[in-house]
mmCIF file of C-alpha atoms in Angstrom:
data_model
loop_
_atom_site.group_PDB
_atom_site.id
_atom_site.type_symbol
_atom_site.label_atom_id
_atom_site.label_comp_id
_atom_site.label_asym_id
_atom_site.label_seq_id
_atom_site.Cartn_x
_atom_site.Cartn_y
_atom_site.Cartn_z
ATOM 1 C CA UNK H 1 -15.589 -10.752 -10.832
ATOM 2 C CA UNK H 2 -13.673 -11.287 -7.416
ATOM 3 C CA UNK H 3 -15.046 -8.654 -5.513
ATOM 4 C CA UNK H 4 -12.501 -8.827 -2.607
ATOM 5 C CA UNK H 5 -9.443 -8.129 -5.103
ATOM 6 C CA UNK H 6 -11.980 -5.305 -6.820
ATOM 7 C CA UNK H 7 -12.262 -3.417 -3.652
ATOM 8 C CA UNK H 8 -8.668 -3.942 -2.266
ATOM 9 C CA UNK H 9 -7.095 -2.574 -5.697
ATOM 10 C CA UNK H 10 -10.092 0.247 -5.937
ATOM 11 C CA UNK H 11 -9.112 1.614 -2.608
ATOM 12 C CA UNK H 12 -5.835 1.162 -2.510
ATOM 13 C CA UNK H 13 -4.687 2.527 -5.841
ATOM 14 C CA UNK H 14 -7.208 5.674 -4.868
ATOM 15 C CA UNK H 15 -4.379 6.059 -2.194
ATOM 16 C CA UNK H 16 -1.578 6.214 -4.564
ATOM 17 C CA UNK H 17 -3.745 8.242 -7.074
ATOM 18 C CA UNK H 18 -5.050 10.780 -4.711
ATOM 19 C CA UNK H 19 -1.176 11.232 -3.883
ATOM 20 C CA UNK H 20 -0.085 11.757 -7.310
ATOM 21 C CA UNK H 21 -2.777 14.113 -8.641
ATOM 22 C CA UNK H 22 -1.306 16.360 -5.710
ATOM 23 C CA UNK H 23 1.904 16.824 -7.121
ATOM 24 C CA UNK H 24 0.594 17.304 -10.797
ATOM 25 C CA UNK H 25 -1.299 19.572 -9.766
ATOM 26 C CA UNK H 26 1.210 21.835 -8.012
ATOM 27 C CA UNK H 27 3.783 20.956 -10.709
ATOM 28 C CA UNK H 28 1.008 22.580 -12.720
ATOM 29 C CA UNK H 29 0.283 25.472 -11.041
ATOM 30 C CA UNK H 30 3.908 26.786 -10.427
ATOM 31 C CA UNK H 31 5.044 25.673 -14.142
ATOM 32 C CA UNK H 32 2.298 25.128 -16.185
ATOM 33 C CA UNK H 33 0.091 22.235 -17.494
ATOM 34 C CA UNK H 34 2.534 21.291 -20.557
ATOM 35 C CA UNK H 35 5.777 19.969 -17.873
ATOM 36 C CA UNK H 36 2.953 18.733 -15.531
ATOM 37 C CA UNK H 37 1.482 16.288 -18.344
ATOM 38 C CA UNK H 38 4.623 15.861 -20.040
ATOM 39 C CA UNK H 39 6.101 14.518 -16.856
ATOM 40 C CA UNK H 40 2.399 12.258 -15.695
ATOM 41 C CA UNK H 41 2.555 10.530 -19.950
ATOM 42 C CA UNK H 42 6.355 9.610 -19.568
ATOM 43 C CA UNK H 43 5.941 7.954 -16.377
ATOM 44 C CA UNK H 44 2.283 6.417 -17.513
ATOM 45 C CA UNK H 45 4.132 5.312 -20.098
ATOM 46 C CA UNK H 46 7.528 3.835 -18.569
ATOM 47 C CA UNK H 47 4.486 1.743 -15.813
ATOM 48 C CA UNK H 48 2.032 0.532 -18.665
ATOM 49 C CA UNK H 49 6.096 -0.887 -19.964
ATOM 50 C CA UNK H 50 6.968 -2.267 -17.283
ATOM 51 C CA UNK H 51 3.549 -3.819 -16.145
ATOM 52 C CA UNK H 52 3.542 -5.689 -19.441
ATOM 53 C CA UNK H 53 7.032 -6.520 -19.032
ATOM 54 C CA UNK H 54 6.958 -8.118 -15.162
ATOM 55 C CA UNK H 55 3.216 -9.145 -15.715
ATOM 56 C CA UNK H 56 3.739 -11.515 -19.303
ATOM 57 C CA UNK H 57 7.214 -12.595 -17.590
ATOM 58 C CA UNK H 58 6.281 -13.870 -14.400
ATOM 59 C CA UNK H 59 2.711 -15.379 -15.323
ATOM 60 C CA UNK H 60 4.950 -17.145 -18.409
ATOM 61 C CA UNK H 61 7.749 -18.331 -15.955
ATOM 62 C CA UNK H 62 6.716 -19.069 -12.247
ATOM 63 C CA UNK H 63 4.206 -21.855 -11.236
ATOM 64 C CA UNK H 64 1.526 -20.331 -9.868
ATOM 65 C CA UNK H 65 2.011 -21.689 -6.276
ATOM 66 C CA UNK H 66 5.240 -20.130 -6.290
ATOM 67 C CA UNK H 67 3.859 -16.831 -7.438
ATOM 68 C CA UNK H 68 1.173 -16.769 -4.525
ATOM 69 C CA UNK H 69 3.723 -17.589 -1.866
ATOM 70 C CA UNK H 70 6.155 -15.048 -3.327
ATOM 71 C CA UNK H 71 3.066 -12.857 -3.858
ATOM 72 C CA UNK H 72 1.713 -13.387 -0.245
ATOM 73 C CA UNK H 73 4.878 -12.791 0.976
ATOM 74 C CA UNK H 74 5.196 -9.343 -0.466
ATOM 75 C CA UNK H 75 1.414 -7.896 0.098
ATOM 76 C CA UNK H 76 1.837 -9.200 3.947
ATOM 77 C CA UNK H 77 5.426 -7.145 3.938
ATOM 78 C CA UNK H 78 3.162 -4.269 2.141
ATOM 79 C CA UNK H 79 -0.053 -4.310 4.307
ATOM 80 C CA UNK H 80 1.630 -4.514 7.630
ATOM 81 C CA UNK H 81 4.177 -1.279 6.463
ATOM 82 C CA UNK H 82 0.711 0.756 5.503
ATOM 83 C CA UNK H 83 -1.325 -0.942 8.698
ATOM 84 C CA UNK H 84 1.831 0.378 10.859
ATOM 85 C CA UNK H 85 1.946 3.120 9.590
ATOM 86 C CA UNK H 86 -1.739 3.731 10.295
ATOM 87 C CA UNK H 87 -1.632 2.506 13.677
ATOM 88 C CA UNK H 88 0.819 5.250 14.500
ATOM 89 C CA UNK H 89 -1.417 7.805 12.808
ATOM 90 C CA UNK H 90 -4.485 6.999 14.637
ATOM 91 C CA UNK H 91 -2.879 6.797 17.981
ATOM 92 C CA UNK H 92 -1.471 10.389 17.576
ATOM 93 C CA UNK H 93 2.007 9.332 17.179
ATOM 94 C CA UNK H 94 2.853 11.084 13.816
ATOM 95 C CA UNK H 95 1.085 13.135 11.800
ATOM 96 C CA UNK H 96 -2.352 12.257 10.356
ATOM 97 C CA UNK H 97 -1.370 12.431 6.523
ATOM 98 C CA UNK H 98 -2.523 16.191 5.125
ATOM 99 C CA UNK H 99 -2.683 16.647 1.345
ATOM 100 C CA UNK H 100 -3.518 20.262 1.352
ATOM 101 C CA UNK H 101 -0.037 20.338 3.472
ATOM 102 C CA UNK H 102 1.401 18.206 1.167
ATOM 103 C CA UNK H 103 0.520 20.261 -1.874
ATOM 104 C CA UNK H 104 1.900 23.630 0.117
ATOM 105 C CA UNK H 105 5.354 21.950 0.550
ATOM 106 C CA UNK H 106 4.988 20.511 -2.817
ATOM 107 C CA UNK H 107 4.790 24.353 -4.218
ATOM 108 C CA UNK H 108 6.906 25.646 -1.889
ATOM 109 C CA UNK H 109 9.737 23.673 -3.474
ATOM 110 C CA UNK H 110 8.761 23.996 -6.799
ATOM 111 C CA UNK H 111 8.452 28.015 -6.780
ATOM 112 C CA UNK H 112 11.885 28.162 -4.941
ATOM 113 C CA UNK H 113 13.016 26.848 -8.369
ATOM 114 C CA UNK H 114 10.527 28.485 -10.715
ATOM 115 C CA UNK H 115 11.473 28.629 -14.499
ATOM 116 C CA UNK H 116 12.910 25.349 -14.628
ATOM 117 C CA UNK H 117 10.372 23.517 -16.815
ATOM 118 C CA UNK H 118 13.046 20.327 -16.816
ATOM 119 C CA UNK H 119 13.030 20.484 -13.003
ATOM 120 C CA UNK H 120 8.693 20.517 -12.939
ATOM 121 C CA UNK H 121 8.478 17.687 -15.444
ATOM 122 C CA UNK H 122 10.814 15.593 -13.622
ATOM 123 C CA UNK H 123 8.816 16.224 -10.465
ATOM 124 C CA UNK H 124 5.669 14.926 -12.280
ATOM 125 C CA UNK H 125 7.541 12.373 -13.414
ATOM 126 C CA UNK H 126 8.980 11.043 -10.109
ATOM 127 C CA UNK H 127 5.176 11.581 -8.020
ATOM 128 C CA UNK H 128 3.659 9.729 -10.872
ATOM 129 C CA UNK H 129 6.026 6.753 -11.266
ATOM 130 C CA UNK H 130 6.343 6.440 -7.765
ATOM 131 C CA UNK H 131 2.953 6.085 -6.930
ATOM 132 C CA UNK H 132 2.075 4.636 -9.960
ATOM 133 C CA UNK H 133 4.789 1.939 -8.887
ATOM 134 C CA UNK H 134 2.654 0.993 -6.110
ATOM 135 C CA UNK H 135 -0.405 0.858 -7.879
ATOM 136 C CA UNK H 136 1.444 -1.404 -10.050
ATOM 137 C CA UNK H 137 2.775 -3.749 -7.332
ATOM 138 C CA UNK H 138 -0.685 -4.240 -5.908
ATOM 139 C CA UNK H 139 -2.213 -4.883 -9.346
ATOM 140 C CA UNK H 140 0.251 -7.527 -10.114
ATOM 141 C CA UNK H 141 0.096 -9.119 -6.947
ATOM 142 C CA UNK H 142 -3.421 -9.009 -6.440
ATOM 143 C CA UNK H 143 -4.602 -9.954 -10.011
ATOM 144 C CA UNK H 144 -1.828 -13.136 -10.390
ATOM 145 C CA UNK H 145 -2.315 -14.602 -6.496
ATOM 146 C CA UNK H 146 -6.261 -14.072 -6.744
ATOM 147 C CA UNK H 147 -6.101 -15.270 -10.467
ATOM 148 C CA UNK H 148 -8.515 -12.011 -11.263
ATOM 149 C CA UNK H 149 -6.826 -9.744 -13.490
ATOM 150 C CA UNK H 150 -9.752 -8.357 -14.898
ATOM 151 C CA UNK H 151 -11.301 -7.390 -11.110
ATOM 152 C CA UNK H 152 -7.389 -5.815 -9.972
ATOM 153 C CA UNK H 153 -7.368 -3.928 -13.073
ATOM 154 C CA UNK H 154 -11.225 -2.882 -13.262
ATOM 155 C CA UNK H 155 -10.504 -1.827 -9.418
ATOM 156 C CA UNK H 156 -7.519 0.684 -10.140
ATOM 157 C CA UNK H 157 -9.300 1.746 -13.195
ATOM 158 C CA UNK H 158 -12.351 2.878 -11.269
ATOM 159 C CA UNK H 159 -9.800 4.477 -8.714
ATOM 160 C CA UNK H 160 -8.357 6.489 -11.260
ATOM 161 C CA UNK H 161 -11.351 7.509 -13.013
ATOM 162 C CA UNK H 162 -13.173 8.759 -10.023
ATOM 163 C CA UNK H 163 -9.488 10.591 -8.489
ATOM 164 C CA UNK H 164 -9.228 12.224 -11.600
ATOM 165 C CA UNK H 165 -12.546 13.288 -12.373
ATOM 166 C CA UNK H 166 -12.843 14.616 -8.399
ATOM 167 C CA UNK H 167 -8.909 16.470 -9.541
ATOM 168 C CA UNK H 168 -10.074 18.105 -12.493
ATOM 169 C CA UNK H 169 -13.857 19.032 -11.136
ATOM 170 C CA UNK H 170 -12.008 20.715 -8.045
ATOM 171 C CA UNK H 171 -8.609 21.677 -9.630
ATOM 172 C CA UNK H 172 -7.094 21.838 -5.904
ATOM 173 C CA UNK H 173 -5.533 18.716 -3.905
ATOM 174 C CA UNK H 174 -8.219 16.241 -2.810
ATOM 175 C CA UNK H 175 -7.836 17.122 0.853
ATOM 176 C CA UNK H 176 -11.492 15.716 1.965
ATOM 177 C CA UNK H 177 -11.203 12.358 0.720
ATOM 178 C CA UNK H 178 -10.710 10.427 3.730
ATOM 179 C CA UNK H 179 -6.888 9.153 2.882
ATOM 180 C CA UNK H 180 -6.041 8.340 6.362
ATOM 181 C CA UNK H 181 -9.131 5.962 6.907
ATOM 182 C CA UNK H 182 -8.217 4.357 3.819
ATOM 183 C CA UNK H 183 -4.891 3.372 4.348
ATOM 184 C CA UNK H 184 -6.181 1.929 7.334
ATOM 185 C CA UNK H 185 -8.877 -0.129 5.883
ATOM 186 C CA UNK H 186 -6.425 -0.854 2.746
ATOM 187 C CA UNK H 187 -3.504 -1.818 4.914
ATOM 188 C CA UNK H 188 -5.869 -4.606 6.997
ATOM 189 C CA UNK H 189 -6.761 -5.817 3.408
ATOM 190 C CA UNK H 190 -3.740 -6.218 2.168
ATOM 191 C CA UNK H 191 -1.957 -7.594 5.599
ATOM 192 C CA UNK H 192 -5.316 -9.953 5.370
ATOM 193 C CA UNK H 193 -4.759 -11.374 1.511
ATOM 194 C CA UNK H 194 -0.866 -11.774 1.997
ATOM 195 C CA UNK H 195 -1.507 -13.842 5.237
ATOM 196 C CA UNK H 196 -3.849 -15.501 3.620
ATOM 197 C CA UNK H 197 -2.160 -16.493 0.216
ATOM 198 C CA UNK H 198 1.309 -16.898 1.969
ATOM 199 C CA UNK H 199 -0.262 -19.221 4.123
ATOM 200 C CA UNK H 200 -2.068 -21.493 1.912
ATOM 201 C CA UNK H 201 0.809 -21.934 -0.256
ATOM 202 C CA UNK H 202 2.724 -22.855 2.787
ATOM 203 C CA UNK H 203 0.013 -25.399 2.611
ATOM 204 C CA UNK H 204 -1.833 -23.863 5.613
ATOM 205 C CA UNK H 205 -5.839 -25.273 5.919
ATOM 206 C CA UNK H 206 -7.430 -22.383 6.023
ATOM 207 C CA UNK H 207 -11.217 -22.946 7.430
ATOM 208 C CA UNK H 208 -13.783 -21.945 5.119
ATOM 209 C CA UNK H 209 -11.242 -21.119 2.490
ATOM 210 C CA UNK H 210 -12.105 -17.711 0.875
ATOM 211 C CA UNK H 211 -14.356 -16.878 3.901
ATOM 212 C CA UNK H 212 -10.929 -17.224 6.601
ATOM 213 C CA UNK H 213 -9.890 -13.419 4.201
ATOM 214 C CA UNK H 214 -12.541 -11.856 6.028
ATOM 215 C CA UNK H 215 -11.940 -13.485 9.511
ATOM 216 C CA UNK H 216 -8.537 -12.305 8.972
ATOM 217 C CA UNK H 217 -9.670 -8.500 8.049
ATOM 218 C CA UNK H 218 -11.996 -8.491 10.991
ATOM 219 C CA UNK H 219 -9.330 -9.713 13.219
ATOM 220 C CA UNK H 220 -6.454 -7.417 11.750
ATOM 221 C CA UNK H 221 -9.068 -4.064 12.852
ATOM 222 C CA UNK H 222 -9.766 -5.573 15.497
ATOM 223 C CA UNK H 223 -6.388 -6.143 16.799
ATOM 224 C CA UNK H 224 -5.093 -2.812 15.138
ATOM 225 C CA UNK H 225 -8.389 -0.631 17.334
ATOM 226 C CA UNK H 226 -6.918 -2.814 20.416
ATOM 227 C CA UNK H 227 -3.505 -1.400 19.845
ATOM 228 C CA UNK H 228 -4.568 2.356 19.236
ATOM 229 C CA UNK H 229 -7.139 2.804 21.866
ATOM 230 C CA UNK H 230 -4.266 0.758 24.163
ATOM 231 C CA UNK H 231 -2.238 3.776 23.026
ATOM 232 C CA UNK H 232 -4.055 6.637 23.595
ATOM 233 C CA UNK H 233 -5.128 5.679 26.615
ATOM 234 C CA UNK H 234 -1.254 5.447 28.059
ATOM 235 C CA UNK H 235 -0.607 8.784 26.026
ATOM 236 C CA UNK H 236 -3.365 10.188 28.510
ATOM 237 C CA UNK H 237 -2.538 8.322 30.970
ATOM 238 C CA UNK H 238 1.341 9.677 30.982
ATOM 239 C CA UNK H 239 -0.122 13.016 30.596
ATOM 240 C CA UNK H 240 -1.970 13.073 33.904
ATOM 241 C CA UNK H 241 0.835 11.615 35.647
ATOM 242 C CA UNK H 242 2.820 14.118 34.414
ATOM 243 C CA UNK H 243 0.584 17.340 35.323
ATOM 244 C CA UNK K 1 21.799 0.818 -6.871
ATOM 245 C CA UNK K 2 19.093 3.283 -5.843
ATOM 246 C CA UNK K 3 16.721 1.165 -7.316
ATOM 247 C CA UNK K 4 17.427 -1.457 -5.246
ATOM 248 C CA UNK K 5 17.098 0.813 -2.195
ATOM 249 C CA UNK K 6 13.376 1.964 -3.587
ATOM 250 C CA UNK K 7 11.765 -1.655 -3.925
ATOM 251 C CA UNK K 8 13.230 -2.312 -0.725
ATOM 252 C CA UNK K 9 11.584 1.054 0.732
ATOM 253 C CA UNK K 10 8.282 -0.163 -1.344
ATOM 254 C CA UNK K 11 8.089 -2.937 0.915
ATOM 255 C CA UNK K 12 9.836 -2.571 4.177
ATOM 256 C CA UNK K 13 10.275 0.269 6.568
ATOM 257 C CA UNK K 14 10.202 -0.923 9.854
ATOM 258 C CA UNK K 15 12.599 -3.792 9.405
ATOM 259 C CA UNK K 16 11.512 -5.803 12.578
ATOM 260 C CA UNK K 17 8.203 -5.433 12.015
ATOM 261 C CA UNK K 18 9.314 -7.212 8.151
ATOM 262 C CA UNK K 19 11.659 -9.894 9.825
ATOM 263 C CA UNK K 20 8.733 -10.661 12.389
ATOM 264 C CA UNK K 21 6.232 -10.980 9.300
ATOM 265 C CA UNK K 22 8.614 -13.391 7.942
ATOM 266 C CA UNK K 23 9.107 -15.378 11.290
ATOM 267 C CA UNK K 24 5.157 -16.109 11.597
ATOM 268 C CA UNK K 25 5.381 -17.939 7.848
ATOM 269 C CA UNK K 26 8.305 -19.601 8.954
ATOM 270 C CA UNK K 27 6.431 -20.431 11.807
ATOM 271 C CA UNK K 28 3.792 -21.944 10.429
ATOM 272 C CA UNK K 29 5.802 -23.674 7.487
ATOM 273 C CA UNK K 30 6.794 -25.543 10.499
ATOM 274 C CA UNK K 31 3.274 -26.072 12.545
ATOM 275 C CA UNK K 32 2.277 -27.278 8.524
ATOM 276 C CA UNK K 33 5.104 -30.143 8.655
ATOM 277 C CA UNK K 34 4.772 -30.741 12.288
ATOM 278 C CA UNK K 35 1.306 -32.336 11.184
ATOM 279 C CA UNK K 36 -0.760 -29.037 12.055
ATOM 280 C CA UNK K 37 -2.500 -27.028 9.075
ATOM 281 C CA UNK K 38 -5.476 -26.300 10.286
ATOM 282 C CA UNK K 39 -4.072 -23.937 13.438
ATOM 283 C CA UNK K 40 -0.810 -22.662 11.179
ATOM 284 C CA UNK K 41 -3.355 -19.559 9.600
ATOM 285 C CA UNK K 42 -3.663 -18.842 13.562
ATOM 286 C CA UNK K 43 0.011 -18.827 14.513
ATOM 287 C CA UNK K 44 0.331 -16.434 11.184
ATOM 288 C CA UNK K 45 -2.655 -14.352 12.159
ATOM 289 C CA UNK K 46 -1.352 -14.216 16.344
ATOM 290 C CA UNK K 47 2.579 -13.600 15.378
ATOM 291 C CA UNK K 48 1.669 -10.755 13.124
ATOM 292 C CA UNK K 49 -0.508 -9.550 15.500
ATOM 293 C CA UNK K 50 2.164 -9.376 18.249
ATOM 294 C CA UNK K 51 4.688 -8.374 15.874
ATOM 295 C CA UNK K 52 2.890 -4.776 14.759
ATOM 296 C CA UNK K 53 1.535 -4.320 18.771
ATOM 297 C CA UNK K 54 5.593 -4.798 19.546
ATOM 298 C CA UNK K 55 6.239 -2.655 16.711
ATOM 299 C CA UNK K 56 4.158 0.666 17.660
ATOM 300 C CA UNK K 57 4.008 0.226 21.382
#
């Protein structure tokens, strides 16, 4: 079991998860369970498709150091997007992501156009498939650069299990789990791995080999704390100039 | 071609901070042939570094 790509996929696809259950659930709520599940098993379906179908092709057709530079490439693209996008978040720059709010707008929409069962199950459709999407890109990459399927797949699996056993205990949007901290941890991950597997496919030494991911995780926070405490402190500081 | 546009948005939305990703492995594809390996995972680790401080400052 690689225990790096385990926890990676685990928390990352909790992310995606978390994110989906919300719109089920309002889609749900406003129209009923029957367009809400109708919608989640179409778009299950259409991923578990084309999982097999990008998974069996590229494993079958690209050499493997191909795939991990390709494959770095992408989860460094990925994991600096989400690490960004967490920066910003932390330093008070946009919004700290709210599910609860997310789930209000969510139903806000959906009552506006109440009765519409096509117009529900194509929501569920679209916040499943979506997210699912991603869940899907970070299996893939993960499990083929890593060579650890099983641990990328095990990883998501326990994601969903515990988001959708946490959904259905609470039967309202997951708005305690700690979504923002995640990304942030996730995004260092992932920005960690695809420097690291670009890299050595570049033919980079890396010292220690598998040890350098976690040098590169530690250095990614700590760089990414640097930047948002360097952040808030000019906010501050441009506030008491200004008063 | 809305597809097209949603990988793209899977992957990129910031797209300096995604060129400047791509500049620190072409960086150090080129401290690797220069004769270099072992200090090319540091010009990757630096240049992304830089590139999401530049990006959010």
């Amino acid at each position: 079991m690689n225990w790096y790509v385990l926890v990676a996929t685990l928390l990352a696809s909790s992310v995606e998860f978390v994110e989906a259950l919300t719109i089920v659930l309002a889609v749900g709520t406003v129209e009923g369970w029957r367009p809400a599940l109708r919608g989640t098993s179409l778009a299950l379906l259409s991923l578990a498709v084309l999982t097999a179908v990008l998974g069996v092709g590229v494993l079958h057709y690209v050499p493997i150091n191909v795939l991990r530079g390709l494959i770095g490439m992408l989860l460094l693209l990925f994991g600096v997007k989400w690490l960004r996008k967490a920066i910003l978040r932390f330093a008070g720059k946009t919004a700290l992501h709210d599910e609860s709010a997310a789930y209000q707008k969510q139903l806000k929409q959906l009552q506006s156009n109440q009765g519409n069962t096509f117009a529900a199950q194509a929501t569920a459709f679209n916040g499943v498939f979506l997210e699912g999407l991603e869940v899907v890109v970070i299996v893939l990459t993960m499990g083929s650069a890593a060579q650890a399927y099983t641990s990328a797949i095990v990883g998501a699996a326990i994601g969903f299990v515990l988001v959708l056993a946490a959904g259905f205990m609470l039967r309202a949007p997951l708005a305690k789990v700690p979504e923002n901290v995640m990304k942030f941890v996730v995004g260092t991950m992932l920005t960690s791995f695809g420097s690291f597997w670009a890299g050595a496919s570049l033919g980079v030494a890396w010292p220690g080999q598998d040890l350098s991911i976690l040098l590169l995780i530690a250095g990614y926070l700590a760089v990414s704390g640097l930047i948002v405490s360097s952040m808030k402190r000019r906010q501050s500081g441009g506030k008491v100039a200004a008063s | 071609m809305k597809w097209i546009k949603e990988v793209y948005d899977l992957f990129v939305d910031d797209p300096k901070l995604a060129m400047l990703a791509l500049v620190a492995l072409a960086i150090a594809l080129v401290v690797v042939h220069v004769g270099a390996p072992e200090v090319a995972g540091l010009a990757i680790f630096a240049v992304v570094a830089g590139a999401l401080w530049y990006t959010t400052r």
